[in-house]
CSV table of C-alpha atoms in Angstrom, one decimal:
chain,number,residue,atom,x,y,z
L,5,UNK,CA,-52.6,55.2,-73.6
L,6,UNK,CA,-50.5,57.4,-71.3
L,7,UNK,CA,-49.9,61.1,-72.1
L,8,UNK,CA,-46.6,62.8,-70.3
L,9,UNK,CA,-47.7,66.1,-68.9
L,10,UNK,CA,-45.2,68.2,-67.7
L,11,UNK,CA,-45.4,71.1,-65.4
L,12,UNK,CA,-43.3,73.1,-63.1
L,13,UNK,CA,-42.0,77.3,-62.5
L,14,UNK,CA,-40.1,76.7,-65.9
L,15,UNK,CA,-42.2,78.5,-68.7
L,16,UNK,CA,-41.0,75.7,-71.3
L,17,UNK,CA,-43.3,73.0,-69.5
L,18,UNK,CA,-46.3,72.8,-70.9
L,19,UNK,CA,-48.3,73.9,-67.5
L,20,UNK,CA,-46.4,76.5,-65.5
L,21,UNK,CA,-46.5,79.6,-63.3
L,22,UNK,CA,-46.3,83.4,-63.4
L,23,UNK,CA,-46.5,86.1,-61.2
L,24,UNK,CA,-45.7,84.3,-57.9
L,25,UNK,CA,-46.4,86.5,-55.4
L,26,UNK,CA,-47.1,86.4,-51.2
L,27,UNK,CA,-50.7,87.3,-50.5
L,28,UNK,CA,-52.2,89.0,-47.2
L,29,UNK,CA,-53.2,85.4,-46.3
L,30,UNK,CA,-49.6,84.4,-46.0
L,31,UNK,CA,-49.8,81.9,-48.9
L,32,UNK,CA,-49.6,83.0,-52.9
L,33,UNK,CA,-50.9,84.2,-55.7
L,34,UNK,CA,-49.9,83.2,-59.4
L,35,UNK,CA,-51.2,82.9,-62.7
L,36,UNK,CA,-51.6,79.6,-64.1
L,37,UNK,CA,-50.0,79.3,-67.5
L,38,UNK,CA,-50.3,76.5,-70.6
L,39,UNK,CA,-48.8,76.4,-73.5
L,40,UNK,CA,-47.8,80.1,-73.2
L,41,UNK,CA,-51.3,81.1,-72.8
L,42,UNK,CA,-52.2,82.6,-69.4
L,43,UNK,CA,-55.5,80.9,-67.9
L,44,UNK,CA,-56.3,82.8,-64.6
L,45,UNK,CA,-54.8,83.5,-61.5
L,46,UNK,CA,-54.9,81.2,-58.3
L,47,UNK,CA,-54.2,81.9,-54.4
L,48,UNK,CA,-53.3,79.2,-52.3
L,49,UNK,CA,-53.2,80.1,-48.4
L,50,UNK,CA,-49.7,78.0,-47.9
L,51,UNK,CA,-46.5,79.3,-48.3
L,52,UNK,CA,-43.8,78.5,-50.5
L,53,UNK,CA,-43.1,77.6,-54.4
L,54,UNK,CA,-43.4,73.8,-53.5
L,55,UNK,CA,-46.9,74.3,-52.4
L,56,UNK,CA,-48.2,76.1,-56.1
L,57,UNK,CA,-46.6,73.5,-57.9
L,58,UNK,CA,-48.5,70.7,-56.2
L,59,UNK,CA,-51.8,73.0,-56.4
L,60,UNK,CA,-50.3,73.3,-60.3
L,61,UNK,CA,-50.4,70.0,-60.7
L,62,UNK,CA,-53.6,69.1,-59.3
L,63,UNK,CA,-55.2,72.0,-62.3
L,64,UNK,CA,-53.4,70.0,-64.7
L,65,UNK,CA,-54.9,66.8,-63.4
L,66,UNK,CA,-58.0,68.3,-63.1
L,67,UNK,CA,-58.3,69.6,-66.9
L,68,UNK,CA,-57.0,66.5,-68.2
L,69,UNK,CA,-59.9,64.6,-66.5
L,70,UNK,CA,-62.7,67.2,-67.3
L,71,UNK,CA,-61.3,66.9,-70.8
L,72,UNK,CA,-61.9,62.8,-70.8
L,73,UNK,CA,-64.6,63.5,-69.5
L,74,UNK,CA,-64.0,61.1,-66.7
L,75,UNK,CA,-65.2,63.1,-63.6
L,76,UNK,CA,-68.4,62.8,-61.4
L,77,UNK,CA,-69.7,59.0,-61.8
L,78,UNK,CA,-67.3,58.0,-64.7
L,79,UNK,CA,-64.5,58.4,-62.2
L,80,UNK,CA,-64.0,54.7,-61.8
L,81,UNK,CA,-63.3,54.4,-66.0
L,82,UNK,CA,-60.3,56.9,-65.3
L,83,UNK,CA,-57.9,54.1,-65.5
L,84,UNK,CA,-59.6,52.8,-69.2
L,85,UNK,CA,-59.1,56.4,-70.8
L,86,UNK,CA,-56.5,57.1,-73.6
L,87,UNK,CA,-55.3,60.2,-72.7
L,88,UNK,CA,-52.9,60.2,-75.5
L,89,UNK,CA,-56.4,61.1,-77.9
L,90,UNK,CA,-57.5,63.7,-75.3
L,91,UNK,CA,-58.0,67.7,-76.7
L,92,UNK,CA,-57.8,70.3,-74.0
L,93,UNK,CA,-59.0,73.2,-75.5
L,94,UNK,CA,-58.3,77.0,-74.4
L,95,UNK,CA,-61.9,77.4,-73.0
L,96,UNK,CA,-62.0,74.4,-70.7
L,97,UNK,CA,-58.7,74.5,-69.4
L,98,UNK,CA,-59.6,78.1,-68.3
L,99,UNK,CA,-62.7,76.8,-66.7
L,100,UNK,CA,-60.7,74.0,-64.8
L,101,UNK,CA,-58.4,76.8,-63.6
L,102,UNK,CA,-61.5,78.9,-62.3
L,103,UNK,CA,-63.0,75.6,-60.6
L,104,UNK,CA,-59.9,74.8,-59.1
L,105,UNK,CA,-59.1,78.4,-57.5
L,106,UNK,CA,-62.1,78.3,-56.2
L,107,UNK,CA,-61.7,74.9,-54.3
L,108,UNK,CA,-57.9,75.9,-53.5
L,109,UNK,CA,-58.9,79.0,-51.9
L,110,UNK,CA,-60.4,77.0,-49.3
L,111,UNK,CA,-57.8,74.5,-48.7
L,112,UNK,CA,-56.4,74.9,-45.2
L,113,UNK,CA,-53.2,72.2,-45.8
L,114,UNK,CA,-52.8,69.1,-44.2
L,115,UNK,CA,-51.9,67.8,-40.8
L,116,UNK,CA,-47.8,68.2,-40.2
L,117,UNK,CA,-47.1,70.1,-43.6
L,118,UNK,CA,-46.4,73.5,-42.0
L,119,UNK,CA,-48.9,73.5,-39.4
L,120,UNK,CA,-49.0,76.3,-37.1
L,121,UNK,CA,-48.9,74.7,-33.3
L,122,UNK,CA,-49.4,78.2,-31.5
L,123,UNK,CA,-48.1,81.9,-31.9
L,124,UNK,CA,-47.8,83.1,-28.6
L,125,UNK,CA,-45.7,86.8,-27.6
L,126,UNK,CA,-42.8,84.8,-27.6
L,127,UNK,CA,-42.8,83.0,-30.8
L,128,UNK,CA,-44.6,81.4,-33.2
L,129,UNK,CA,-44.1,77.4,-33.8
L,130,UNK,CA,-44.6,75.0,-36.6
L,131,UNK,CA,-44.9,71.5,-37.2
L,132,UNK,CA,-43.4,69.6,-40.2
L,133,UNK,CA,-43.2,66.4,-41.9
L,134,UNK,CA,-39.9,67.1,-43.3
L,135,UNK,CA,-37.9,64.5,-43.0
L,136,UNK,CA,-35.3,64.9,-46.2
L,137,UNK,CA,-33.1,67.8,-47.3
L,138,UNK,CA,-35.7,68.8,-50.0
L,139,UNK,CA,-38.9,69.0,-47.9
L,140,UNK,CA,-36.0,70.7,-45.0
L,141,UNK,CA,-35.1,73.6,-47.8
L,142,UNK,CA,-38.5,73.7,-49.2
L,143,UNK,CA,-40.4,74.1,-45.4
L,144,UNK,CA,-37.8,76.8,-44.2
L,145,UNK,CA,-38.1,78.8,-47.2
L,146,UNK,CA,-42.0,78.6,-46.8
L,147,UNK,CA,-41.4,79.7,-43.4
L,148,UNK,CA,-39.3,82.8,-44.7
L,149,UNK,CA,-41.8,83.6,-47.3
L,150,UNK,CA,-44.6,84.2,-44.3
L,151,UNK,CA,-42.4,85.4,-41.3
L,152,UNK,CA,-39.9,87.6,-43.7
L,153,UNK,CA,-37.9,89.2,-41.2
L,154,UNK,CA,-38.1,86.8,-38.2
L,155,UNK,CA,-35.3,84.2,-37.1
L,156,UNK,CA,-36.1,81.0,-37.9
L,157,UNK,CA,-35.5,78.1,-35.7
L,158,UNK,CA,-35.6,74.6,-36.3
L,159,UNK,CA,-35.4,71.4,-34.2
L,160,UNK,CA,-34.7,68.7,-36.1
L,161,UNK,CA,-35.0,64.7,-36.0
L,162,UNK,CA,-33.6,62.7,-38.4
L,163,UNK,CA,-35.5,59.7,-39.2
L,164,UNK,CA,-34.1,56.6,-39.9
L,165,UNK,CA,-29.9,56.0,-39.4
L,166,UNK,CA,-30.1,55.0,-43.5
L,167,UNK,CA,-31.7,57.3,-44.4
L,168,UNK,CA,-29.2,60.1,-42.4
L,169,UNK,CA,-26.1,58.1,-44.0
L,170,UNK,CA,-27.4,58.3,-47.4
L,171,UNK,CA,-28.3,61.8,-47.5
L,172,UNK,CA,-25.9,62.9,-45.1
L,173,UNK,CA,-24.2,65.4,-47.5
L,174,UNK,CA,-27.2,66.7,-48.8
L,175,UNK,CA,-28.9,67.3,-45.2
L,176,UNK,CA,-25.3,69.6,-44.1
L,177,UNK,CA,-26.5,72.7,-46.1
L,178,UNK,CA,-30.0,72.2,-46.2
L,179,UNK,CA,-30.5,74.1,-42.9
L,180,UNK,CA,-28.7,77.4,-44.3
L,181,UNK,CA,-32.2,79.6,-44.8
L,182,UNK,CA,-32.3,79.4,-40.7
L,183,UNK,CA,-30.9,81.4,-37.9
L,184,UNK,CA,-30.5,78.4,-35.7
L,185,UNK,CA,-30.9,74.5,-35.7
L,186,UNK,CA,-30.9,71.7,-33.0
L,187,UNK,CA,-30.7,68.1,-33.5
L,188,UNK,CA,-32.4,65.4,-31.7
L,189,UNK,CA,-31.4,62.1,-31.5
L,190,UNK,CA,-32.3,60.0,-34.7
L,191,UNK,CA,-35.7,58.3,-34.5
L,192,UNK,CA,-34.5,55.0,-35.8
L,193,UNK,CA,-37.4,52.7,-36.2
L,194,UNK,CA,-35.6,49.7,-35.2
L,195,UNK,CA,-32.3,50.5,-37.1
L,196,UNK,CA,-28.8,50.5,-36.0
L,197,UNK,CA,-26.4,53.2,-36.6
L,198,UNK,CA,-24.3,53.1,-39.8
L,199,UNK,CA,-20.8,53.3,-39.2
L,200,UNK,CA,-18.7,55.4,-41.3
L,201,UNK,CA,-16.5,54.2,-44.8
L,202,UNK,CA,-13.5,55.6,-45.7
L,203,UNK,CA,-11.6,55.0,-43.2
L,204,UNK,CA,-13.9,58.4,-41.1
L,205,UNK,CA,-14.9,55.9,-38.1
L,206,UNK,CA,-17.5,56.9,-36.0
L,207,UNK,CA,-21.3,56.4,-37.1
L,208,UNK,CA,-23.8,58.2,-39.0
L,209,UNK,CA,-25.9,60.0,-35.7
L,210,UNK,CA,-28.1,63.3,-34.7
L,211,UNK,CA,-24.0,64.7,-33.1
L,212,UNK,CA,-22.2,64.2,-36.2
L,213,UNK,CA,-25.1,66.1,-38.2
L,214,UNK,CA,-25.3,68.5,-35.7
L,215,UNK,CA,-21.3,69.4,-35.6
L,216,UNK,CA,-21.3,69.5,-40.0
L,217,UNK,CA,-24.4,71.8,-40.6
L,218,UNK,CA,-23.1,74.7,-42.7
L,219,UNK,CA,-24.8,77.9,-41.9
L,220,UNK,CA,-26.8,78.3,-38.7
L,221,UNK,CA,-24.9,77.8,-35.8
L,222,UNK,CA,-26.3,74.1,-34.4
L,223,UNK,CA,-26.4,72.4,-31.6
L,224,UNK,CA,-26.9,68.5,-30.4
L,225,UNK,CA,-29.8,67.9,-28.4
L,226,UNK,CA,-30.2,64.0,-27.2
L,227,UNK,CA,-33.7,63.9,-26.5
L,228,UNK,CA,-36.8,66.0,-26.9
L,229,UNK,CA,-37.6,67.2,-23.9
L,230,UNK,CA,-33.4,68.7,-24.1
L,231,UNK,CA,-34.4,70.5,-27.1
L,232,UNK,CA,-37.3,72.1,-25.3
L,233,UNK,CA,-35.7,73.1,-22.6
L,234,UNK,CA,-32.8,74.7,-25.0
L,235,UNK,CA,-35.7,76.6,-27.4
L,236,UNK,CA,-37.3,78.2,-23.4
L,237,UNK,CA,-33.4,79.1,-22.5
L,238,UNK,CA,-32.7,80.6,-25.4
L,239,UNK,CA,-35.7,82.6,-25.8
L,240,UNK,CA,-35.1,84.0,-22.7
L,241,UNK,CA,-31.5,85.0,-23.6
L,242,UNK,CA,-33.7,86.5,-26.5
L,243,UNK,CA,-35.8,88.5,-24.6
L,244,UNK,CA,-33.2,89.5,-22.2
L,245,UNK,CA,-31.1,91.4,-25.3
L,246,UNK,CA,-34.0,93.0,-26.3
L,247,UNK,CA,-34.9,91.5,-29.7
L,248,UNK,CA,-38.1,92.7,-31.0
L,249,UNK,CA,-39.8,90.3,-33.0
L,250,UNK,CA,-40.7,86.6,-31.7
L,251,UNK,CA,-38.7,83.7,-33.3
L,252,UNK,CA,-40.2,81.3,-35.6
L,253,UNK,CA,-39.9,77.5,-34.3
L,254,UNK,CA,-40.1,74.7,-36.5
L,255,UNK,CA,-39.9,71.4,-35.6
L,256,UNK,CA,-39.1,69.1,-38.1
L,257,UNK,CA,-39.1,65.0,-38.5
L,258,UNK,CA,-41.2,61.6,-39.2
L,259,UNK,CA,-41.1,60.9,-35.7
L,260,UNK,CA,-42.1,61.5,-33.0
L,261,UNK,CA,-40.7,65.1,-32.6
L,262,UNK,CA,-44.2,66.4,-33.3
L,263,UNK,CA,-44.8,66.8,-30.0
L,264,UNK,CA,-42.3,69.1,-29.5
L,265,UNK,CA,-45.0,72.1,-30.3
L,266,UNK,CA,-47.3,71.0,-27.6
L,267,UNK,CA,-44.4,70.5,-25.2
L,268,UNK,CA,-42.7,73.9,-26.0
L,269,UNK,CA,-46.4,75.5,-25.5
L,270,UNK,CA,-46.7,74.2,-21.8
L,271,UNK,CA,-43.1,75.3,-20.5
L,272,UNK,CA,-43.3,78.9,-22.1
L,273,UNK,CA,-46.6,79.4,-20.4
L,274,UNK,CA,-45.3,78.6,-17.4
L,275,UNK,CA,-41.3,79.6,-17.1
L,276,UNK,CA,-42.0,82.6,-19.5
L,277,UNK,CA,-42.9,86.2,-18.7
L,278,UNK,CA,-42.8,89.3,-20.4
L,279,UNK,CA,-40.0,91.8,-19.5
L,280,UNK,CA,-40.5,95.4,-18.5
């Protein structure tokens, strides 16, 4: 039978959190709580509330299973289980929470989910995944929970022309935790651009983003390598007024804008010097 677990930062959910708070690691620390009862703490080394609710859910998961008893070689019965008859009682939910911080505090992330690319003396970059206006909010405020007084920059490439028409409202005030934003031509995957209804004309495109972005003053960049050669003028311009602390640079996209980190790395070591 199928059981509805909920979970989430709301304390009427049957599994949520408490105590969120930023640890030395640059991730967080929270208490897991169920049913009102607190269970134990947990400290994942990534940022940002969207990263201990998936760590959340995976305890919750993880209890349910132990509960079934369908871990270890009984995994493959999983699917035979009537959760709906399963008891999770205080004692091994707590020891599913202490199993699970254990095997969390190792957990290093996954490839293109906030992935640090270098930090060098004149900024640190980031690689992203985020390619829709939740993932965009949830990665810059990840970055703000870690770098909490640096500008944050972020290159962006839309993927898809659908997917940038559909969401184009949603994507114009995404962007407004960061200090600045480019936008790269859309990586399109074979699609055409979508023209505008209403009566608007023009199409949906990387320029028309670029000029509606509330917030962060933004700028349209056709290609890549423009982008990079924007982020190396600018943090010149940077170092030339005299700000203190390095940027934070976050490239952001399905495409193929992940090697924008790489890129930047090469021209900064090379056109880049430190000023007396």
């Amino acid at each position: 039978g199928v059981r509805v677990v909920t979970y989430g930062s709301d304390y009427s959910n049957e599994w949520s959190v408490v105590n969120a708070v930023p640890n030395l690691e640059g991730g967080t620390d929270f208490v897991v709580v169920r049913a009102g009862r607190p269970l134990g703490r947990v400290s994942v080394p990534l940022p940002g509330l969207h990263n201990v609710l998936n760590a959340l859910s995976v305890i919750a998961a993880a209890a349910m299973l132990d509960a079934a008893d369908a871990l270890g070689d009984g995994r493959s019965a999983v699917a035979d289980v009537d959760f709906t008859s399963v008891s999770l009682d205080e004692t091994r939910a707590s020891a599913a929470v202490a199993r699970a911080a254990e095997a969390l505090g190792g957990f290093k992330g996954v490839a293109r989910r906030f992935q640090q690319v270098a930090a060098l003396p004149q900024c640190v970059i980031y690689d992203d995944y985020a390619h829709h206006p939740t993932e965009v909010r949830a990665t810059i405020q990840a970055a703000r929970q870690r770098h909490d007084t640096a500008r944050i920059w972020v290159v962006f490439q839309p993927h898809t022309y659908s997917r940038l028409a559909q969401f184009f409202d949603d994507f114009v005030p995404a962007f407004g935790g960061a200090q600045r934003v480019l936008v790269t031509d859309v990586f399109g995957a074979r699609e055409e651009a979508v023209e505008r209804g209403g009566g608007e004309g023009g199409v949906w495109d990387a320029e028309a983003l670029a000029e509606a972005i509330e917030g962060p003053a933004a700028a349209y960049m056709p290609t890549i390598q423009d982008a990079v050669e924007r982020v190396v003028w600018e943090l010149k311009a940077s170092q030339l007024i005299g700000e203190q602390e390095p940027p934070v640079i976050i490239s952001m996209g399905a495409g193929d804008i992940t090697c924008l980190g790489e890129r930047l790395v090469q021209r900064i070591k090379g056109e880049i010097e430190f000023l007396d």
